[in-house]
Structure formats: structure tokens, C-alpha cells
Short mmCIF file of C-alpha atoms and ligand atoms in Angstrom, two decimals:
data_model
loop_
_atom_site.label_atom_id
_atom_site.label_comp_id
_atom_site.label_asym_id
_atom_site.label_seq_id
_atom_site.Cartn_x
_atom_site.Cartn_y
_atom_site.Cartn_z
CA MET A 26 4.61 -0.42 14.03
CA HIS A 27 6.95 -2.00 16.58
CA THR A 28 10.48 -0.72 16.99
CA HIS A 29 12.85 0.11 19.81
CA ILE A 30 14.67 2.93 18.11
CA THR A 31 16.91 3.72 21.11
CA SER A 32 18.04 0.08 21.55
CA ARG A 33 20.95 -1.77 19.96
CA PRO A 34 20.95 -5.53 19.46
CA ASP A 35 24.46 -5.93 20.87
CA ARG A 36 23.40 -4.50 24.23
CA ALA A 37 21.19 -7.41 25.26
CA GLY A 38 21.02 -9.16 28.64
CA LEU A 39 23.51 -8.08 31.30
CA ARG A 40 25.21 -5.70 28.86
CA SER A 41 22.12 -3.50 29.04
CA LEU A 42 22.97 -2.61 32.65
CA ILE A 43 25.84 -0.30 31.71
CA VAL A 44 23.91 1.68 29.07
CA SER A 45 22.71 5.12 30.19
CA VAL A 46 19.59 6.86 28.91
CA PRO A 47 21.71 9.57 27.22
CA GLN A 48 23.66 6.80 25.45
CA GLN A 49 20.37 5.29 24.28
CA ALA A 50 19.28 8.67 22.95
CA VAL A 51 22.53 9.03 20.98
CA SER A 52 22.08 5.52 19.57
CA GLY A 53 18.53 6.50 18.64
CA VAL A 54 19.85 9.30 16.42
CA ALA A 55 22.05 6.84 14.51
CA ASN A 56 19.33 4.16 14.37
CA ALA A 57 16.75 6.62 13.04
CA ALA A 58 19.02 7.65 10.16
CA LYS A 59 19.67 4.00 9.24
CA THR A 60 15.97 3.16 9.32
CA LEU A 61 15.01 6.07 7.08
CA GLN A 62 17.73 5.05 4.60
CA ALA A 63 16.15 1.58 4.55
CA GLY A 64 12.89 3.11 3.34
CA PHE A 65 10.84 3.40 6.53
CA THR A 66 9.47 6.94 6.65
CA THR A 67 7.27 6.52 9.75
CA LEU A 68 7.81 4.36 12.83
CA ARG A 69 5.76 3.57 15.87
CA ASN A 70 8.18 3.15 18.77
CA VAL A 71 6.89 0.98 21.60
CA GLY A 72 9.10 1.34 24.64
CA ALA A 73 12.06 3.55 25.50
CA ALA A 74 13.59 4.49 28.83
CA GLY A 75 13.68 8.07 30.06
CA TYR A 76 11.43 9.39 27.26
CA ALA A 77 14.45 9.26 24.93
CA ASP A 78 12.04 8.44 22.08
CA VAL A 79 9.99 11.58 22.81
CA ALA A 80 13.17 13.67 22.59
CA LEU A 81 14.24 11.95 19.38
CA ARG A 82 10.80 12.46 17.81
CA ASP A 83 10.93 16.17 18.61
CA SER A 84 14.49 16.49 17.33
CA ILE A 85 13.56 14.88 13.99
CA ASN A 86 10.39 16.96 13.66
CA SER A 87 12.35 20.16 14.23
CA GLY A 88 14.89 19.25 11.52
CA GLU A 89 17.76 18.95 13.99
CA THR A 90 18.37 15.28 13.13
CA ILE A 91 17.30 13.00 10.27
CA GLY A 92 14.99 10.05 10.68
CA PRO A 93 11.54 8.64 10.15
CA ARG A 94 8.52 10.46 11.54
CA LEU A 95 8.10 8.89 14.99
CA PHE A 96 5.06 8.09 17.08
CA VAL A 97 6.28 7.03 20.49
CA SER A 98 5.10 5.39 23.69
CA GLY A 99 7.80 6.48 26.13
CA PRO A 100 8.34 3.87 28.89
CA PRO A 101 6.07 0.81 28.82
CA ILE A 102 3.71 0.18 31.74
CA GLY A 103 4.17 -3.16 33.47
CA ALA A 104 3.84 -5.00 36.77
CA THR A 105 6.56 -5.32 39.40
CA GLY A 106 8.79 -8.21 38.37
CA GLY A 107 7.19 -8.42 34.94
CA HIS A 108 8.50 -8.11 31.39
CA CYS A 109 8.77 -4.33 31.65
CA ASP A 110 10.46 -4.17 35.05
CA GLU A 111 14.21 -4.56 35.68
CA ASN A 112 14.89 -8.09 36.91
CA LEU A 113 18.58 -8.53 36.14
CA LEU A 114 20.01 -7.43 39.48
CA PRO A 115 19.75 -9.15 42.89
CA GLU A 116 17.74 -7.44 45.63
CA ARG A 117 20.76 -5.70 47.19
CA TYR A 118 20.98 -3.58 44.00
CA HIS A 119 17.23 -3.02 44.01
CA ASP A 120 16.03 -1.27 40.87
CA THR A 121 12.53 -0.65 39.52
CA ARG A 122 11.70 0.65 36.05
CA GLU A 123 10.17 4.10 35.89
CA SER A 124 6.90 2.83 34.44
CA VAL A 125 6.08 0.00 36.85
CA ALA A 126 2.50 0.13 38.11
CA ASP A 127 0.55 -2.31 40.30
CA GLY A 128 -3.21 -2.08 40.70
CA VAL A 129 -5.72 0.02 38.80
CA GLU A 130 -4.97 3.34 40.52
CA GLU A 131 -1.24 3.11 39.86
CA VAL A 132 -1.93 2.18 36.25
CA ARG A 133 -4.30 5.13 35.84
CA LYS A 134 -1.72 7.52 37.27
CA LYS A 135 1.04 6.11 35.07
CA VAL A 136 -1.03 6.56 31.90
CA ARG A 137 -1.65 10.18 32.85
CA GLU A 138 2.04 10.71 33.62
CA ILE A 139 3.19 9.20 30.30
CA HIS A 140 0.70 11.41 28.47
CA LYS A 141 2.00 14.39 30.43
CA TYR A 142 5.57 13.80 29.25
CA GLY A 143 4.65 13.66 25.59
CA ALA A 144 3.87 10.12 24.46
CA ASP A 145 1.68 9.57 21.38
CA LEU A 146 0.41 6.19 22.57
CA ILE A 147 0.53 3.89 25.60
CA LYS A 148 2.40 0.57 25.70
CA ILE A 149 1.51 -1.98 28.34
CA CYS A 150 3.13 -5.34 29.12
CA ALA A 151 0.29 -7.83 29.44
CA THR A 152 2.32 -11.04 29.65
CA GLY A 153 5.84 -12.29 30.15
CA GLY A 154 8.45 -11.89 27.46
CA VAL A 155 11.33 -13.60 25.73
CA LEU A 156 14.06 -11.14 26.69
CA SER A 157 13.02 -10.52 30.31
CA LYS A 158 14.66 -12.52 33.09
CA GLY A 159 12.73 -14.73 35.46
CA ASP A 160 9.27 -14.66 33.94
CA SER A 161 7.28 -17.15 31.92
CA VAL A 162 6.77 -16.03 28.34
CA GLY A 163 3.15 -17.15 28.33
CA GLY A 164 2.25 -15.97 31.83
CA GLN A 165 -0.22 -13.11 32.27
CA GLN A 166 1.17 -10.10 34.21
CA LEU A 167 -1.54 -7.45 34.16
CA THR A 168 -5.08 -8.21 35.28
CA TYR A 169 -8.10 -7.54 33.08
CA ASP A 170 -9.03 -4.63 35.38
CA GLU A 171 -5.56 -3.08 35.12
CA MET A 172 -5.67 -3.30 31.33
CA LYS A 173 -9.23 -1.97 31.14
CA THR A 174 -8.17 1.02 33.26
CA ALA A 175 -5.16 1.67 31.01
CA VAL A 176 -7.36 1.52 27.91
CA ASP A 177 -10.16 3.70 29.34
CA GLU A 178 -7.73 6.31 30.56
CA ALA A 179 -5.65 6.33 27.35
CA HIS A 180 -8.69 6.50 25.09
CA MET A 181 -10.11 9.36 27.15
CA LEU A 182 -6.84 11.20 26.45
CA GLY A 183 -6.99 10.34 22.75
CA LEU A 184 -4.16 7.78 22.87
CA LYS A 185 -4.20 4.25 21.47
CA VAL A 186 -2.90 1.30 23.49
CA ALA A 187 -0.41 -1.33 22.36
CA ALA A 188 -0.08 -4.45 24.54
CA HIS A 189 2.98 -6.66 24.56
CA ALA A 190 1.28 -10.08 24.82
CA HIS A 191 2.66 -13.53 24.01
CA GLY A 192 0.45 -15.65 26.30
CA THR A 193 -3.02 -16.94 25.50
CA SER A 194 -4.96 -15.55 28.48
CA GLY A 195 -3.17 -12.21 28.43
CA ILE A 196 -3.97 -11.76 24.74
CA ALA A 197 -7.65 -12.55 25.32
CA ASP A 198 -7.95 -10.22 28.33
CA ALA A 199 -6.13 -7.44 26.46
CA ILE A 200 -8.57 -7.70 23.56
CA ARG A 201 -11.56 -7.81 25.92
CA ALA A 202 -10.18 -4.73 27.71
CA GLY A 203 -10.20 -2.85 24.38
CA VAL A 204 -6.48 -2.78 23.60
CA ASP A 205 -5.91 -1.52 20.04
CA THR A 206 -2.88 -3.57 18.97
CA ILE A 207 -1.62 -6.88 20.29
CA GLU A 208 2.18 -7.03 19.97
CA HIS A 209 3.75 -10.46 19.24
CA ALA A 210 0.44 -12.37 19.75
CA SER A 211 2.51 -15.58 19.72
CA LEU A 212 0.21 -17.98 21.59
CA ALA A 213 -3.17 -16.61 20.56
CA ASP A 214 -5.53 -19.59 20.31
CA ALA A 215 -8.63 -19.99 18.12
CA ASP A 216 -10.76 -18.07 20.66
CA GLY A 217 -8.22 -15.23 20.79
CA ILE A 218 -8.12 -15.01 17.01
CA ALA A 219 -11.93 -15.01 16.81
CA LEU A 220 -12.10 -12.36 19.54
CA ALA A 221 -9.58 -10.15 17.71
CA LYS A 222 -11.60 -10.46 14.53
CA ALA A 223 -14.88 -9.67 16.31
CA LYS A 224 -13.51 -6.67 18.23
CA GLY A 225 -11.32 -5.29 15.43
CA ALA A 226 -8.15 -5.73 17.51
CA VAL A 227 -4.97 -5.69 15.46
CA PHE A 228 -2.15 -8.26 15.55
CA ASP A 229 1.32 -6.81 15.12
CA MET A 230 3.60 -9.84 14.85
CA ASP A 231 7.42 -9.74 14.61
CA ILE A 232 7.92 -12.98 12.74
CA TYR A 233 11.39 -12.32 11.27
CA ASN A 234 12.93 -11.57 14.67
CA ASP A 235 13.14 -15.25 15.66
CA ASP A 236 15.78 -15.97 12.99
CA PHE A 237 18.09 -13.25 14.28
CA ILE A 238 17.67 -14.12 17.98
CA LEU A 239 18.42 -17.80 17.43
CA SER A 240 21.39 -17.27 15.09
CA GLU A 241 23.02 -14.16 16.62
CA GLY A 242 21.42 -13.77 20.07
CA ALA A 243 24.11 -15.49 22.12
CA LYS A 244 26.79 -13.22 20.59
CA MET A 245 24.61 -10.18 21.38
CA GLY A 246 24.48 -11.07 25.08
CA ILE A 247 20.96 -12.51 25.15
CA LEU A 248 20.63 -14.72 28.24
CA PRO A 249 20.51 -18.53 27.79
CA GLU A 250 17.03 -18.62 29.40
CA SER A 251 15.80 -16.09 26.83
CA LEU A 252 17.19 -18.14 23.96
CA GLU A 253 15.34 -21.13 25.41
CA LYS A 254 12.11 -19.11 25.52
CA GLU A 255 12.58 -18.05 21.90
CA ARG A 256 13.05 -21.69 20.89
CA SER A 257 9.81 -22.53 22.68
CA ILE A 258 7.61 -19.94 20.95
CA GLY A 259 9.24 -18.82 17.68
CA ARG A 260 7.64 -21.46 15.50
CA ALA A 261 4.31 -21.23 17.34
CA GLN A 262 4.22 -17.49 16.65
CA ARG A 263 4.61 -18.08 12.92
CA GLU A 264 1.85 -20.68 12.95
CA THR A 265 -0.40 -18.25 14.83
CA PHE A 266 0.44 -15.60 12.23
CA LYS A 267 -0.74 -17.90 9.45
CA LYS A 268 -4.00 -18.70 11.25
CA ALA A 269 -4.67 -15.04 11.99
CA VAL A 270 -4.11 -14.10 8.34
CA GLN A 271 -6.49 -16.86 7.24
CA ALA A 272 -9.10 -15.71 9.78
CA GLY A 273 -8.93 -12.15 8.46
CA VAL A 274 -7.56 -10.45 11.58
CA ILE A 275 -6.24 -6.93 10.83
CA MET A 276 -2.44 -7.29 10.73
CA THR A 277 0.28 -4.64 10.69
CA PHE A 278 4.01 -4.70 9.99
CA GLY A 279 5.93 -4.71 13.29
CA THR A 280 9.49 -5.96 13.53
CA ASP A 281 10.91 -5.41 17.05
CA ALA A 282 13.93 -3.78 15.36
CA GLY A 283 16.36 -2.90 18.10
CA VAL A 284 16.40 -6.55 19.11
CA TYR A 285 17.83 -7.03 15.60
CA PRO A 286 19.73 -4.39 13.61
CA HIS A 287 17.92 -1.20 12.62
CA GLY A 288 17.83 -0.91 8.85
CA ASP A 289 17.10 -4.63 8.43
CA ASN A 290 13.38 -3.96 9.03
CA GLY A 291 12.52 -4.90 5.44
CA LYS A 292 13.61 -8.50 5.96
CA GLN A 293 10.26 -9.23 7.53
CA PHE A 294 8.30 -8.78 4.28
CA ALA A 295 9.49 -12.12 2.88
CA LYS A 296 8.60 -13.91 6.14
CA MET A 297 5.08 -12.51 6.05
CA VAL A 298 4.62 -13.82 2.52
CA GLU A 299 6.20 -17.17 3.45
CA TRP A 300 3.69 -17.50 6.30
CA GLY A 301 0.50 -16.79 4.44
CA MET A 302 0.11 -13.20 3.32
CA THR A 303 -0.11 -12.14 -0.29
CA THR A 304 2.67 -9.77 -1.28
CA MET A 305 0.17 -6.93 -1.49
CA GLN A 306 -1.17 -7.71 2.02
CA ALA A 307 2.38 -7.55 3.40
CA ILE A 308 3.01 -4.21 1.68
CA GLN A 309 -0.31 -2.83 2.90
CA ALA A 310 0.46 -4.04 6.44
CA ALA A 311 3.39 -1.60 6.37
CA THR A 312 1.55 1.24 4.62
CA ALA A 313 -2.23 1.67 4.29
CA THR A 314 -3.19 -0.69 7.12
CA ALA A 315 -0.57 0.70 9.50
CA ALA A 316 -1.73 4.26 8.80
CA LYS A 317 -5.34 3.29 9.52
CA VAL A 318 -4.38 1.55 12.78
CA LEU A 319 -2.55 4.69 13.94
CA GLY A 320 -5.95 6.43 13.99
CA HIS A 321 -5.82 10.21 13.64
CA LEU A 322 -2.00 10.10 13.77
CA GLY A 323 -2.07 8.26 10.44
CA ASP A 324 -4.52 10.54 8.64
CA ASP A 325 -1.89 11.91 6.25
CA LEU A 326 0.06 8.66 5.85
CA GLY A 327 -0.05 5.29 4.16
CA ALA A 328 -1.05 6.20 0.61
CA ILE A 329 0.23 8.18 -2.35
CA ALA A 330 -2.63 10.61 -2.87
CA PRO A 331 -3.42 14.33 -2.83
CA GLY A 332 -3.39 15.65 0.73
CA LYS A 333 -1.05 12.93 2.05
CA TYR A 334 2.62 13.38 2.85
CA ALA A 335 4.82 12.56 -0.14
CA ASP A 336 6.45 9.53 1.49
CA ILE A 337 7.69 7.39 -1.40
CA VAL A 338 10.26 4.63 -1.82
CA ALA A 339 11.53 2.99 -5.00
CA VAL A 340 13.23 -0.33 -5.63
CA GLN A 341 14.93 -1.67 -8.72
CA GLY A 342 12.68 -4.64 -9.52
CA ASP A 343 9.01 -5.40 -9.08
CA PRO A 344 8.25 -5.98 -5.38
CA LEU A 345 5.00 -7.74 -6.28
CA ALA A 346 7.06 -10.34 -8.16
CA ASN A 347 9.76 -10.50 -5.47
CA VAL A 348 8.92 -8.93 -2.13
CA ALA A 349 12.58 -9.18 -1.04
CA GLU A 350 13.21 -6.17 -3.34
CA LEU A 351 11.94 -4.15 -0.36
CA GLU A 352 15.12 -5.12 1.52
CA HIS A 353 17.13 -3.06 -0.98
CA VAL A 354 15.44 0.30 -1.30
CA LYS A 355 17.17 2.64 -3.78
CA PHE A 356 15.21 5.83 -3.31
CA VAL A 357 13.61 7.37 -0.24
CA MET A 358 11.46 10.49 -0.06
CA LYS A 359 9.90 11.66 3.19
CA ALA A 360 7.42 14.53 3.11
CA GLY A 361 8.65 15.54 -0.35
CA VAL A 362 12.35 15.62 0.60
CA VAL A 363 14.70 13.07 -0.99
CA TYR A 364 16.92 11.31 1.57
CA ARG A 365 18.34 8.60 -0.68
CA GLN A 366 18.87 8.29 -4.41
CA ASP A 367 21.20 5.51 -5.58
CA ASP A 368 22.58 5.34 -9.09
CA GLN A 369 19.80 7.10 -10.93
CA ALA A 370 20.63 5.57 -14.33
CA THR A 371 20.02 2.06 -12.95
CA VAL A 372 16.91 2.92 -11.01
CA ILE A 373 15.08 4.65 -13.88
CA LYS A 374 15.29 2.18 -16.74
ZN1 ZN B 428 9.39 -5.01 21.50
#
């Protein structure tokens, strides 16, 4: 429910400046194939430049390239200077991301524009982020009114809204504004968790990601200030995850793959179990619950039943006994077509 299919982990920080949108689209083709091979038959992509994710979705749907079924947001809406703007260059190289919007009227127009160019959902950047330069990870960046406008406009158009939100006040305002899924949700406090539960807002928390950023991030080009931000919130996010699970908040499986290598998505299952989910809850977060949270887009997904797409994976052992089996998928079928089948004699025993 949270990938960046056109991103590569080794193009972080300043390295991102020399990557063109066409290059991102080409990387997306390779990343999509890897992710399908890892057993993920549907992805929700939340943020891509130049509508490269829209193009990739259409290419996969037409049979031109191989990958998971994609539901995509296109470029994420954010404030000038915020998490979803471009803050790496000094003013003399002034650059603004295509989806920056300030004030309710600009937000409204941007939602309509992103719908026009083919997105399946809207992503907004409610608070600061770990990987953005110059902002505070907990600081709110869109006002309640801006978020309410984005939600009203998107819902009128039949699109759900995902909000990137680490900070406490931004999470609460996003939920109050009617946002459907809170991405990261790192610093949600007891009130935020209670509000999510009351309003049926969904937490989509990337709790494996922290391990990769802290061990490999510097090599990938992640800025020192971003590594510092990750150190400040990584553990807190996992503690929030545990509290949200205990409180009964609806939780989905979102990894932020793209920040870490595509195809390693399954590594998050074990973290979700380590931090409070039952194995079945973690599996459902990636299947039945995710399909439900997608709304009408998920009608034919998330279960093995008559009338649903035949999206099936197989592993060698029992994933309910050892959830890490889901990191080593041996068989992948998407919509009735087999894309992976390792050593049949071993699999069927
Ligand atoms: Zn992300």
C-alpha cells in the first residue's frame, strides 16, 4: 500500500538531482518485475514524478511489460518548501515540484489536475519527512483547510486520499479532514490513535524501512540530516505501531519500497509480528484489509474466492508458523497467469 515503484534506493539525496523522469520510468519497469517475482500482485504507488507511475500502470495493464497491478497517485501534493517540494538546490537554481500547492484554491486545482492526468488516488504531504532537506520531520505543512479541500475534492471525484504524516498535529488534522490512509503515522499520540479508531482512518506504517535506512542509507546517498531524523523517529514509529495495533486501528501493509530495494517488500511481515500483530493480522494487512481499504479499486482483490482475480502465492513452509517464509515466495500467479514457479518437486511435497 506504499511503494515508490519508479525510485531506486541508491539514488537518494543529491544523487536524485541527476535522475530524469524517463530514467525513473525505465527503473519502474525493472522494479515492477522484481516486485511481482517477490509475490506482490497489486501495489498502491504513492508518489512519482512526471506521472511515470501512470504510464507504468497502463503499460502493465496492456501486457506490454510485466508487473503487479498498480494503483497510482502520480505526483504528491505538498506545500512550498515542504516534504514534497524540491529543497536540495540553492535559490539560484530555483526549482519547484510539479505538484506544489499553497492555499485551498491551489490544492483544489491540483487535485483536479492529478485526476485529469490519470491518477487512481491522491497523495498529500501533511507533515515534514525523513528524506526531505530542511524540514522538521514532525512539523505540520498543510493546514486543516488545505487537507479538507483535498479530501472533499478527491472524494467528489471518487478518489481516496493518502497523507504522508509523521507529526502529531498533522496526523490529527489529516484524520479530522477525512483522509483515508495515514502514511508512516510515526508520532501519532493517544488522541490521534483514538481519533483514527473513531473515524475509521487507516494507519499504513513502514516499520521495516528504518533498519535499511540506518544500516545502508549513508552508502545510498541519504543526507546526514535525514539519517539523524530517522534515528529520532524510527523507534517511536514502531512503538506507535504497537499501540495502534492494540487499540484496534485498521492497519495495512505499506513498506516505502524504493527507499529500500524493490523485491524486499516481504521483509516487513516479520517486523509487524515482532511489534504486536498476529501472523494472520500481518498477512491480512497485505491482502484482505488492503483490498478493503482500496475501496472500489479493491473489489476483486484480497481473497481467494469465486469472482476475485486468481492472485495466489505459495511458499515452501507454513507462513503461520514462520512469517518470514513470505520473504521467499516460490510461486506467483497474477490474474490466473503464473509468473514464477520454482522447483516444483520441492514446492509440492
Ligand atoms: Zn513514501
